[in-house]
Short mmCIF file of C-alpha atoms in Angstrom, two decimals:
data_model
loop_
_atom_site.label_atom_id
_atom_site.label_comp_id
_atom_site.label_asym_id
_atom_site.label_seq_id
_atom_site.Cartn_x
_atom_site.Cartn_y
_atom_site.Cartn_z
CA PRO A 1 -8.67 -15.83 -8.53
CA ARG A 2 -7.24 -12.86 -10.40
CA PRO A 3 -4.08 -13.06 -12.98
CA HIS A 4 -1.63 -10.82 -9.84
CA PRO A 5 0.19 -8.20 -12.43
CA THR A 6 3.93 -7.64 -12.04
CA PRO A 7 4.32 -4.47 -9.20
CA ARG A 8 6.14 -1.69 -11.15
CA ILE A 9 7.51 1.01 -9.69
CA HIS A 10 7.73 4.64 -11.27
CA PRO A 11 10.75 7.45 -10.66
CA GLU A 12 9.79 9.92 -7.25
CA GLY A 13 9.41 6.67 -4.98
CA GLY A 14 5.15 6.25 -6.27
CA LEU A 15 4.05 2.39 -7.42
CA GLY A 16 1.56 1.35 -9.97
CA SER A 17 0.82 -1.60 -11.58
CA PRO A 18 1.37 -1.93 -15.44
CA ASN A 19 -1.95 -2.01 -16.66
CA ARG A 20 -2.52 1.55 -14.96
CA CYS A 21 -0.94 3.48 -17.97
CA THR A 22 -0.46 3.84 -21.29
CA PRO A 23 2.29 3.70 -23.05
CA GLU A 24 1.39 7.43 -24.21
CA HIS A 25 1.66 8.39 -20.79
CA GLU A 26 4.77 6.44 -20.36
CA ALA A 27 6.55 8.62 -22.17
CA HIS A 28 5.15 11.30 -20.25
CA GLN A 29 6.56 10.20 -16.58
CA SER A 30 9.52 9.74 -17.61
CA LEU A 31 9.85 13.57 -18.05
CA THR A 32 7.33 14.63 -14.95
CA THR A 33 7.39 13.61 -11.76
CA ALA A 34 4.41 13.15 -11.00
CA PRO A 35 1.51 9.84 -11.72
CA CYS A 36 0.71 8.79 -14.38
CA ALA A 37 -1.80 11.61 -15.51
CA SER A 38 -4.20 8.33 -16.83
CA VAL A 39 -4.76 6.90 -12.85
CA ALA A 40 -5.26 10.60 -12.06
CA ALA A 41 -8.62 10.84 -14.52
CA VAL A 42 -9.93 7.39 -12.88
CA ALA A 43 -8.90 7.36 -9.41
CA GLY A 44 -13.11 7.62 -7.76
CA CYS A 45 -11.64 6.62 -4.22
CA LEU A 46 -8.91 7.58 -1.99
CA VAL A 47 -7.48 5.96 0.25
CA ILE A 48 -4.89 7.20 2.78
CA GLY A 49 -3.07 5.33 5.39
CA GLU A 50 -1.38 2.05 6.91
CA ALA A 51 0.00 -0.80 4.44
CA LEU A 52 1.49 -3.46 7.22
CA PHE A 53 1.47 -7.15 7.71
CA ASP A 54 -0.06 -8.29 11.17
CA ALA A 55 1.89 -9.92 12.40
CA ILE A 56 -0.99 -12.91 14.94
CA TRP A 57 0.65 -14.96 17.77
CA ASP A 58 -1.79 -16.82 19.42
CA PRO A 59 -0.46 -18.91 22.21
CA THR A 60 -2.10 -22.03 22.29
CA GLN A 61 -0.28 -22.15 18.77
CA PRO A 62 3.61 -22.29 17.80
CA HIS A 63 4.39 -19.47 14.99
CA LEU A 64 3.64 -16.24 13.74
CA ASP A 65 1.16 -16.08 11.21
CA LEU A 66 2.12 -13.62 8.94
CA ARG A 67 -1.03 -11.36 7.38
CA PRO A 68 -1.28 -8.80 5.03
CA GLY A 69 -3.02 -5.93 6.66
CA GLY A 70 -3.89 -1.91 8.27
CA GLY A 71 -7.29 -0.77 8.59
CA PRO A 72 -7.29 1.47 5.08
CA ALA A 73 -5.39 -1.24 3.13
CA ASN A 74 -7.78 -3.39 4.21
CA ALA A 75 -10.69 -0.92 2.75
CA ALA A 76 -8.42 -0.27 -0.32
CA ARG A 77 -8.44 -4.10 -1.59
CA THR A 78 -12.86 -4.32 -0.28
CA LEU A 79 -13.26 -1.43 -2.12
CA ALA A 80 -11.44 -2.52 -5.00
CA ARG A 81 -12.90 -6.39 -5.45
CA LEU A 82 -16.34 -4.98 -5.36
CA GLY A 83 -15.56 -3.24 -8.18
CA ALA A 84 -13.93 0.95 -7.52
CA GLU A 85 -11.51 2.41 -8.80
CA VAL A 86 -9.27 2.83 -5.60
CA GLU A 87 -6.18 4.36 -5.09
CA LEU A 88 -3.79 3.78 -1.92
CA VAL A 89 -1.76 6.44 -0.40
CA THR A 90 1.04 4.55 1.67
CA GLY A 91 4.71 3.73 2.49
CA ILE A 92 5.70 0.79 1.37
CA GLY A 93 8.85 -1.64 2.37
CA THR A 94 11.71 -3.05 0.26
CA ASP A 95 12.20 -5.76 1.47
CA LEU A 96 10.28 -9.15 1.17
CA LEU A 97 7.20 -7.96 2.42
CA GLY A 98 6.32 -5.12 1.83
CA GLN A 99 7.30 -6.75 -2.24
CA ARG A 100 4.48 -9.56 -1.24
CA LEU A 101 1.30 -6.27 0.61
CA LEU A 102 1.96 -4.61 -3.05
CA ASP A 103 1.58 -7.43 -5.13
CA ASP A 104 -1.01 -8.93 -2.51
CA LEU A 105 -2.61 -4.64 -3.33
CA VAL A 106 -2.07 -4.32 -6.89
CA GLY A 107 -3.45 -8.63 -7.87
CA ASP A 108 -6.98 -6.95 -5.76
CA GLY A 109 -6.84 -3.97 -8.12
CA VAL A 110 -5.77 -1.57 -5.90
CA GLY A 111 -3.98 1.34 -7.26
CA CYS A 112 -0.87 1.82 -5.97
CA SER A 113 0.90 4.78 -7.97
CA TRP A 114 0.59 8.08 -4.99
CA SER A 115 2.03 5.58 -2.82
CA TRP A 116 6.57 5.23 -2.24
CA GLN A 117 9.26 3.01 -1.49
CA SER A 118 10.67 2.86 0.54
CA SER A 119 14.08 1.37 2.09
CA TRP A 120 12.94 0.94 4.99
CA PRO A 121 10.95 -1.89 6.26
CA THR A 122 7.59 -2.40 6.13
CA THR A 123 5.22 -1.66 8.98
CA LEU A 124 5.13 -3.99 11.60
CA ALA A 125 1.34 -4.54 14.39
CA LEU A 126 1.86 -7.55 16.33
CA ALA A 127 -2.31 -8.70 16.95
CA THR A 128 -1.35 -10.89 20.95
CA LEU A 129 -5.05 -13.14 20.76
CA GLN A 130 -6.18 -14.21 24.50
CA GLN A 131 -9.21 -15.67 24.94
CA GLY A 132 -10.75 -14.70 21.75
CA ALA A 133 -9.44 -10.80 20.65
CA ALA A 134 -6.48 -9.13 19.82
CA ASP A 135 -4.42 -6.91 21.43
CA TYR A 136 -2.54 -4.92 19.33
CA GLN A 137 1.20 -3.54 19.64
CA PHE A 138 2.50 -1.07 16.60
CA TYR A 139 6.35 -1.00 15.06
CA LEU A 140 5.72 2.15 13.03
CA ALA A 141 9.72 4.34 13.97
CA ARG A 142 12.14 4.20 10.91
CA THR A 143 9.55 2.12 8.57
CA ALA A 144 8.40 2.40 5.44
CA LEU A 145 5.06 4.76 7.41
CA ASP A 146 7.54 6.66 8.76
CA ASP A 147 9.72 7.88 6.29
CA PRO A 148 9.61 11.40 5.72
CA ARG A 149 8.81 11.07 1.76
CA GLY A 150 5.53 10.49 3.08
CA PRO A 151 3.95 14.18 3.82
CA GLU A 152 5.04 14.77 0.52
CA HIS A 153 3.10 12.35 -1.60
CA ILE A 154 -0.12 12.47 0.66
CA GLN A 155 -0.68 16.13 0.08
CA ARG A 156 0.31 15.44 -3.86
CA ALA A 157 -2.17 12.82 -3.64
CA MET A 158 -4.58 15.43 -1.98
CA SER A 159 -4.41 18.19 -4.47
CA GLU A 160 -4.03 16.85 -8.18
CA LEU A 161 -6.59 13.68 -7.71
CA THR A 162 -10.23 14.72 -7.06
CA PRO A 163 -12.47 11.37 -5.91
CA SER A 164 -15.39 10.68 -5.23
CA LEU A 165 -15.12 9.67 -1.98
CA LEU A 166 -11.45 9.60 -0.03
CA LEU A 167 -10.69 7.26 2.75
#
């Protein structure tokens, strides 16, 4: 398995990984609110949408199974594992689930410099399994995805990046 780099929080709540910026860009980063220029220059795929935790409940089991998820986050992780340069724009909580989610994304090679970190909790989806099918209930209100700073981060990424693929 690939080693997981330690995520770093950029100014203005953006997230990133240590292998994404050069020292020259670090000096520039502290003076601006834009994410690191080296990240913007290499974004091949831009994915916008939820990164959350799935709480999977199977009534035949005595416990919930927690797994990182969210369709856009899963797409970003898959593209990165296939070797694509990927930036994910999403809200991630500062709680333990958010830290785990960020570690998994960055560990798979997903850039998170355009995402925002929120003091609001990580978003959850409850998947109830019955007869082989899942029924989902999403807990979005007052979570990291509902943070009022989100639209500004999405708008900035859309205006400053020129990806070859937008999801």
